[in-house]
Coordinates of C-alpha atoms and ligand atoms in Angstrom, one line a residue:
M142 CA 82.9 102.0 42.7
S143 CA 83.3 105.0 44.9
T144 CA 84.7 104.9 48.4
Q145 CA 81.5 106.4 49.7
E146 CA 79.7 103.1 49.2
L147 CA 78.9 101.2 52.3
V148 CA 78.6 97.5 51.7
L149 CA 76.7 94.9 53.6
T150 CA 76.1 91.3 52.6
G151 CA 75.8 87.9 54.2
D152 CA 75.1 84.3 53.9
R153 CA 73.0 81.8 55.9
P154 CA 75.3 79.3 57.5
T155 CA 73.4 76.1 56.6
G156 CA 76.3 74.5 54.8
P157 CA 79.7 75.3 53.3
L158 CA 79.7 77.7 50.4
H159 CA 79.8 76.6 46.8
L160 CA 80.7 77.9 43.4
G161 CA 77.2 79.5 43.0
H162 CA 78.0 81.7 46.1
Y163 CA 81.4 82.5 44.6
V164 CA 80.0 83.7 41.3
G165 CA 76.9 85.3 42.8
S166 CA 78.6 87.5 45.4
L167 CA 81.9 86.3 47.0
A168 CA 83.9 87.5 43.9
N169 CA 82.3 90.9 44.1
R170 CA 83.0 91.2 47.8
V171 CA 86.7 90.4 47.3
A172 CA 86.8 93.3 44.8
L173 CA 84.7 95.7 46.8
Q174 CA 86.8 95.5 50.0
E175 CA 89.6 97.4 48.1
T176 CA 87.5 100.6 47.7
C177 CA 84.6 100.4 50.1
K178 CA 83.8 100.0 53.7
Q179 CA 82.4 96.5 53.8
F180 CA 80.6 94.4 56.4
V181 CA 80.0 90.7 55.8
M182 CA 77.5 88.9 58.1
I183 CA 77.1 85.3 58.9
A184 CA 73.3 85.2 59.1
D185 CA 72.8 82.5 61.8
V186 CA 69.5 84.0 63.0
Q187 CA 68.1 83.9 59.4
A188 CA 69.5 80.4 59.0
L189 CA 67.4 79.4 62.1
T190 CA 64.2 80.5 60.5
D191 CA 64.0 77.2 58.6
N192 CA 66.5 75.3 60.7
F193 CA 65.3 76.1 64.2
E194 CA 65.2 72.4 65.0
N195 CA 68.7 71.9 64.0
P196 CA 70.9 74.3 66.0
A197 CA 74.0 72.2 65.8
K198 CA 74.0 72.5 62.0
V199 CA 73.8 76.2 62.1
H200 CA 76.4 76.4 64.9
E201 CA 79.0 74.3 63.0
N202 CA 78.4 76.1 59.7
V203 CA 79.2 79.5 61.1
F204 CA 82.8 78.3 61.4
E205 CA 82.6 76.6 57.9
V206 CA 81.4 79.8 56.2
A207 CA 84.0 81.9 58.0
C208 CA 86.7 79.5 56.7
D209 CA 85.2 79.9 53.2
Y210 CA 85.3 83.7 53.4
L211 CA 88.9 83.7 54.5
A212 CA 89.9 81.1 51.9
V213 CA 88.5 83.1 48.9
G214 CA 90.3 86.2 50.1
I215 CA 87.8 88.2 52.1
D216 CA 90.4 89.9 54.3
P217 CA 89.4 90.7 57.9
T218 CA 91.8 93.7 57.9
K219 CA 89.7 95.2 55.1
T220 CA 86.2 93.7 55.7
T221 CA 84.4 93.4 59.0
I222 CA 83.1 89.9 59.3
F223 CA 80.6 89.2 62.0
I224 CA 77.9 87.0 63.5
Q225 CA 74.3 88.1 63.2
S226 CA 73.0 86.7 66.5
M227 CA 75.6 88.7 68.4
I228 CA 74.2 92.0 67.2
P229 CA 71.2 92.7 69.4
A230 CA 70.4 96.0 67.5
I231 CA 69.4 93.9 64.5
A232 CA 66.7 92.1 66.5
E233 CA 65.4 95.4 67.9
L234 CA 65.2 97.1 64.5
T235 CA 63.3 94.1 63.2
I236 CA 60.6 94.6 65.8
F237 CA 60.2 98.2 64.9
Y238 CA 60.1 97.5 61.2
M239 CA 57.4 94.9 61.6
N240 CA 54.9 97.7 62.1
L241 CA 55.7 99.1 58.7
V242 CA 55.0 96.0 56.6
T243 CA 51.6 94.4 56.0
V244 CA 51.2 90.6 56.2
A245 CA 50.0 90.7 52.6
R246 CA 53.2 92.4 51.5
V247 CA 55.5 89.8 53.1
Q248 CA 53.3 87.0 51.6
R249 CA 53.9 88.5 48.2
N250 CA 57.7 88.5 48.4
P251 CA 58.7 86.3 45.5
T252 CA 61.9 84.9 47.1
V253 CA 60.0 83.8 50.2
K254 CA 57.2 82.4 48.1
T255 CA 59.6 80.2 46.1
E256 CA 61.4 79.0 49.2
I257 CA 58.1 78.1 50.9
K258 CA 57.2 76.0 48.0
Q259 CA 60.7 74.5 47.7
K260 CA 60.8 73.6 51.4
G261 CA 57.2 72.4 51.6
L262 CA 56.4 74.9 54.3
E263 CA 52.9 75.8 53.1
E264 CA 51.1 73.9 55.8
S265 CA 53.2 74.9 58.8
L266 CA 54.8 78.2 57.9
P267 CA 56.7 79.7 60.9
V268 CA 56.1 83.4 61.4
G269 CA 59.8 83.9 61.7
F270 CA 60.4 82.4 58.2
M271 CA 57.6 84.4 56.6
M272 CA 59.0 87.7 57.9
Y273 CA 62.7 87.1 57.4
P274 CA 62.8 89.8 54.7
I275 CA 62.0 92.3 57.5
S276 CA 65.0 91.1 59.5
Q277 CA 67.1 91.3 56.4
A278 CA 66.0 94.9 56.1
A279 CA 67.3 95.4 59.6
D280 CA 70.6 93.7 58.7
I281 CA 71.1 96.1 55.8
T282 CA 69.9 99.3 57.4
A283 CA 71.7 98.7 60.7
F284 CA 74.9 99.4 58.8
K285 CA 73.3 102.1 56.5
A286 CA 74.5 100.0 53.6
T287 CA 74.1 101.7 50.2
L288 CA 75.3 98.7 48.2
V289 CA 74.5 95.0 48.6
P290 CA 76.3 92.5 46.5
V291 CA 74.0 89.5 46.0
G292 CA 72.7 86.9 43.6
E293 CA 69.6 87.9 41.6
D294 CA 67.3 85.8 43.8
Q295 CA 67.9 88.4 46.5
L296 CA 66.6 91.4 44.5
P297 CA 63.1 91.3 46.1
M298 CA 64.8 91.6 49.6
I299 CA 66.5 94.8 48.6
E300 CA 63.2 96.1 47.2
Q301 CA 61.4 95.3 50.4
T302 CA 64.2 96.9 52.4
N303 CA 63.9 100.1 50.5
E304 CA 60.2 100.2 51.0
I305 CA 60.8 100.0 54.7
V306 CA 63.4 102.7 54.6
R307 CA 61.0 105.1 52.7
S308 CA 58.1 104.3 55.1
F309 CA 60.3 104.8 58.2
N310 CA 61.8 108.1 57.1
R311 CA 58.4 109.4 56.0
I312 CA 56.5 108.3 59.1
Y313 CA 59.1 109.4 61.6
N314 CA 60.1 112.4 59.6
T315 CA 63.8 111.6 59.4
D316 CA 66.5 110.7 57.0
V317 CA 68.3 108.2 59.4
L318 CA 67.8 105.2 57.2
K319 CA 69.5 104.9 53.8
E320 CA 68.2 103.2 50.6
A321 CA 70.5 100.4 49.2
K322 CA 71.2 99.3 45.7
A323 CA 71.8 95.6 44.8
L324 CA 75.0 94.7 43.0
V325 CA 74.2 91.6 40.8
P326 CA 77.1 90.1 38.9
K327 CA 77.2 89.6 35.1
C328 CA 76.6 85.9 35.5
A329 CA 73.8 86.3 37.9
R330 CA 73.4 82.6 38.8
L331 CA 75.3 79.5 38.2
A332 CA 73.4 76.3 37.2
G333 CA 73.7 73.2 39.3
I334 CA 75.8 70.2 38.1
D335 CA 72.5 68.5 37.2
G336 CA 71.6 71.4 34.8
Q337 CA 68.9 72.9 37.1
A338 CA 68.8 76.6 37.0
K339 CA 70.4 77.2 40.4
M340 CA 73.2 75.6 42.3
S341 CA 72.0 75.0 45.8
K342 CA 72.7 72.9 48.7
S343 CA 69.1 71.8 49.1
L344 CA 69.0 70.7 45.5
N345 CA 72.1 68.6 46.1
N346 CA 73.7 69.8 42.9
A347 CA 76.6 71.9 44.2
I348 CA 80.4 72.0 43.9
Y349 CA 81.7 73.3 47.2
L350 CA 84.8 75.4 47.7
K351 CA 86.1 72.8 50.1
D352 CA 85.5 69.8 47.8
S353 CA 88.6 67.6 47.4
A354 CA 90.2 67.1 43.9
D355 CA 88.6 63.7 43.9
E356 CA 85.1 64.9 44.7
L357 CA 85.5 67.6 42.0
V358 CA 86.4 65.0 39.4
K359 CA 83.4 62.8 40.3
K360 CA 81.0 65.7 40.2
I361 CA 82.2 66.9 36.8
Q362 CA 82.0 63.3 35.5
K363 CA 78.3 63.2 36.2
M364 CA 77.6 66.7 35.1
Y365 CA 74.7 67.5 32.8
T366 CA 75.6 68.1 29.1
D367 CA 73.5 67.7 26.0
P368 CA 71.3 64.6 26.6
N369 CA 70.9 64.0 22.9
H370 CA 74.7 64.0 22.2
L371 CA 75.0 60.2 22.3
R372 CA 77.8 59.6 19.8
V373 CA 81.1 61.5 19.6
Q374 CA 80.6 62.2 15.9
D375 CA 77.2 63.8 16.4
P376 CA 76.8 67.5 16.7
G377 CA 76.2 68.6 20.3
K378 CA 74.3 71.6 21.8
I379 CA 76.0 74.4 23.8
E380 CA 72.8 76.0 25.1
G381 CA 71.8 74.6 28.4
N382 CA 75.0 72.5 28.5
T383 CA 76.3 73.0 32.0
V384 CA 79.9 72.0 31.2
F385 CA 80.2 74.8 28.7
E386 CA 78.4 77.2 31.0
Y387 CA 81.0 76.6 33.7
L388 CA 83.8 77.0 31.1
E389 CA 82.3 80.3 30.1
V390 CA 82.5 81.5 33.7
F391 CA 85.8 80.0 34.9
A392 CA 88.1 79.4 31.9
K393 CA 90.6 82.2 31.3
D394 CA 91.5 80.9 27.8
T395 CA 88.5 82.3 25.9
A396 CA 90.0 81.3 22.5
K397 CA 90.2 77.7 23.6
V398 CA 86.6 77.7 24.9
A399 CA 85.4 79.2 21.6
E400 CA 87.3 76.5 19.7
L401 CA 85.8 73.7 21.8
K402 CA 82.3 75.1 21.4
A403 CA 82.7 75.2 17.6
H404 CA 84.1 71.7 17.5
Y405 CA 81.3 70.3 19.8
Q406 CA 78.6 71.9 17.7
R407 CA 80.2 70.5 14.5
G408 CA 80.4 67.1 15.9
G409 CA 83.4 64.9 16.6
L410 CA 84.1 66.1 20.2
G411 CA 83.2 63.9 23.1
D412 CA 81.7 65.1 26.4
M413 CA 84.6 63.6 28.2
V414 CA 87.2 65.7 26.5
V415 CA 85.3 68.9 27.4
K416 CA 84.8 67.7 30.9
K417 CA 88.6 66.9 31.3
Y418 CA 89.3 70.5 30.4
L419 CA 86.7 71.8 32.9
M420 CA 88.4 69.6 35.5
E421 CA 91.7 71.2 34.9
V422 CA 90.2 74.7 34.9
L423 CA 88.2 74.2 38.1
E424 CA 91.1 72.4 39.9
E425 CA 93.4 75.3 39.1
F426 CA 90.7 77.7 40.5
L427 CA 89.9 75.6 43.6
S428 CA 93.2 74.2 44.7
P429 CA 94.7 77.4 46.2
I430 CA 91.3 78.1 47.9
R431 CA 91.2 74.6 49.2
A432 CA 94.8 74.9 50.6
R433 CA 94.1 78.2 52.3
R434 CA 90.9 76.9 53.7
A435 CA 92.5 73.8 55.2
E436 CA 95.0 76.1 57.0
Y437 CA 92.3 78.3 58.5
A438 CA 90.1 75.3 59.4
S439 CA 93.0 73.8 61.4
D440 CA 93.1 76.9 63.6
R441 CA 89.6 77.3 65.0
A442 CA 90.7 79.7 67.7
Q443 CA 92.2 82.1 65.2
V444 CA 89.1 82.1 63.0
M445 CA 86.8 82.6 66.0
N446 CA 88.9 85.4 67.4
M447 CA 88.7 87.1 64.0
L448 CA 84.8 86.8 64.2
Y449 CA 84.7 88.1 67.7
A450 CA 86.8 91.2 66.7
G451 CA 84.6 91.8 63.7
T452 CA 81.4 91.4 65.7
Q453 CA 82.6 94.0 68.2
V454 CA 83.2 96.6 65.5
A455 CA 79.8 95.7 63.8
N456 CA 78.1 96.1 67.2
E457 CA 79.3 99.7 67.5
T458 CA 77.9 100.7 64.1
A459 CA 74.6 98.9 64.6
S460 CA 74.0 100.3 68.1
A461 CA 74.7 103.8 66.9
T462 CA 72.1 103.3 64.1
L463 CA 69.6 101.8 66.6
H464 CA 70.0 104.9 68.8
E465 CA 69.2 107.2 66.0
V466 CA 66.2 105.1 65.0
K467 CA 64.9 105.1 68.6
K468 CA 65.4 108.9 68.7
A469 CA 63.3 109.3 65.6
M470 CA 60.7 107.1 67.1
Q471 CA 60.7 109.1 70.4
L472 CA 61.9 106.0 72.3
I473 CA 64.7 107.8 74.1
Y474 CA 63.6 108.4 77.7
Ligands
LIG9 N1 69.2 86.0 52.5 C1 70.6 85.8 52.2 C2 70.7 84.4 51.6 O1 69.8 83.7 51.4 C3 71.5 86.0 53.3 C4 71.4 87.3 54.0 C5 70.9 87.6 55.2 C6 71.8 88.6 53.4 N2 71.0 89.0 55.5 C7 71.5 89.6 54.4 C8 72.3 89.0 52.2 C9 71.7 90.9 54.1 C10 72.5 90.3 51.9 C11 72.2 91.3 52.9 O2 71.8 84.0 51.2

């Protein structure tokens, strides 16, 4: 990845982050900060679009998500971490971009459509929720990001952003805004422990970065495997078997995973043996993260000061972009 890339990503603070977040984008961010200028945003304004009646939840999870970032190794000396609601330029850009997008177009956004269904918002859809892709375009363009590391469910957001960029630059005859590419990891999404296609807080099927060793064991114990693998001596299926899917992603000993797979498919290997191995693998992965996280979580002032400092830096960049945008729109008086 070249140093020229400008990276922006973020997460909604509606709960602590889980392994799906790690695989989907946290891992990429930890790598990208070594070569790119990177901004990571805690998207509290976006979180409110479907949690506006629950401000305390969003407030508390800003801190939780910040602790998760620090624990996985997003380093505030290399990455600017900031809070969305403290960047007024993002809100102003959103207003300007709203003119460039039709209602029909936001209604067609596949990510929004899925979420509306999932959250049962069909009958009482808040305008703010329906148009959050426009505010996400403001997030990305405020920093002139060229690269956005995200899970594959976010691809329609990047597409929508680039449409806005092209419309804006054409209509206002400028090249102020930059198009962005998505960076989707090899394993684009991690299944939930129940075998559903996506790990997510709202599906209640997540393993959190902050889960204790005990919670981890319990979750792996009830993890979805091959429902037809009833007796140890029977052959089992690997496809759709969540335990093997996780081993594929997290186990470093690929030879051992291959051997377990072959044995399982032949028959004679019980689910519990494979799960025990996954427990070891995930505990080895999570225990240092958990320890670092506990340290940060015990020093709230330090974490908040890091966020304030990042927000100040982010504000300078976003305000500068806003000024250029207003200039292109003949709004400087
Ligand atoms: N929509 C993202 C999510 O659901 C969070 C987000 C908000 C984001 N703004 C962003 C991601 C800008 C990438 C870039 O997790």
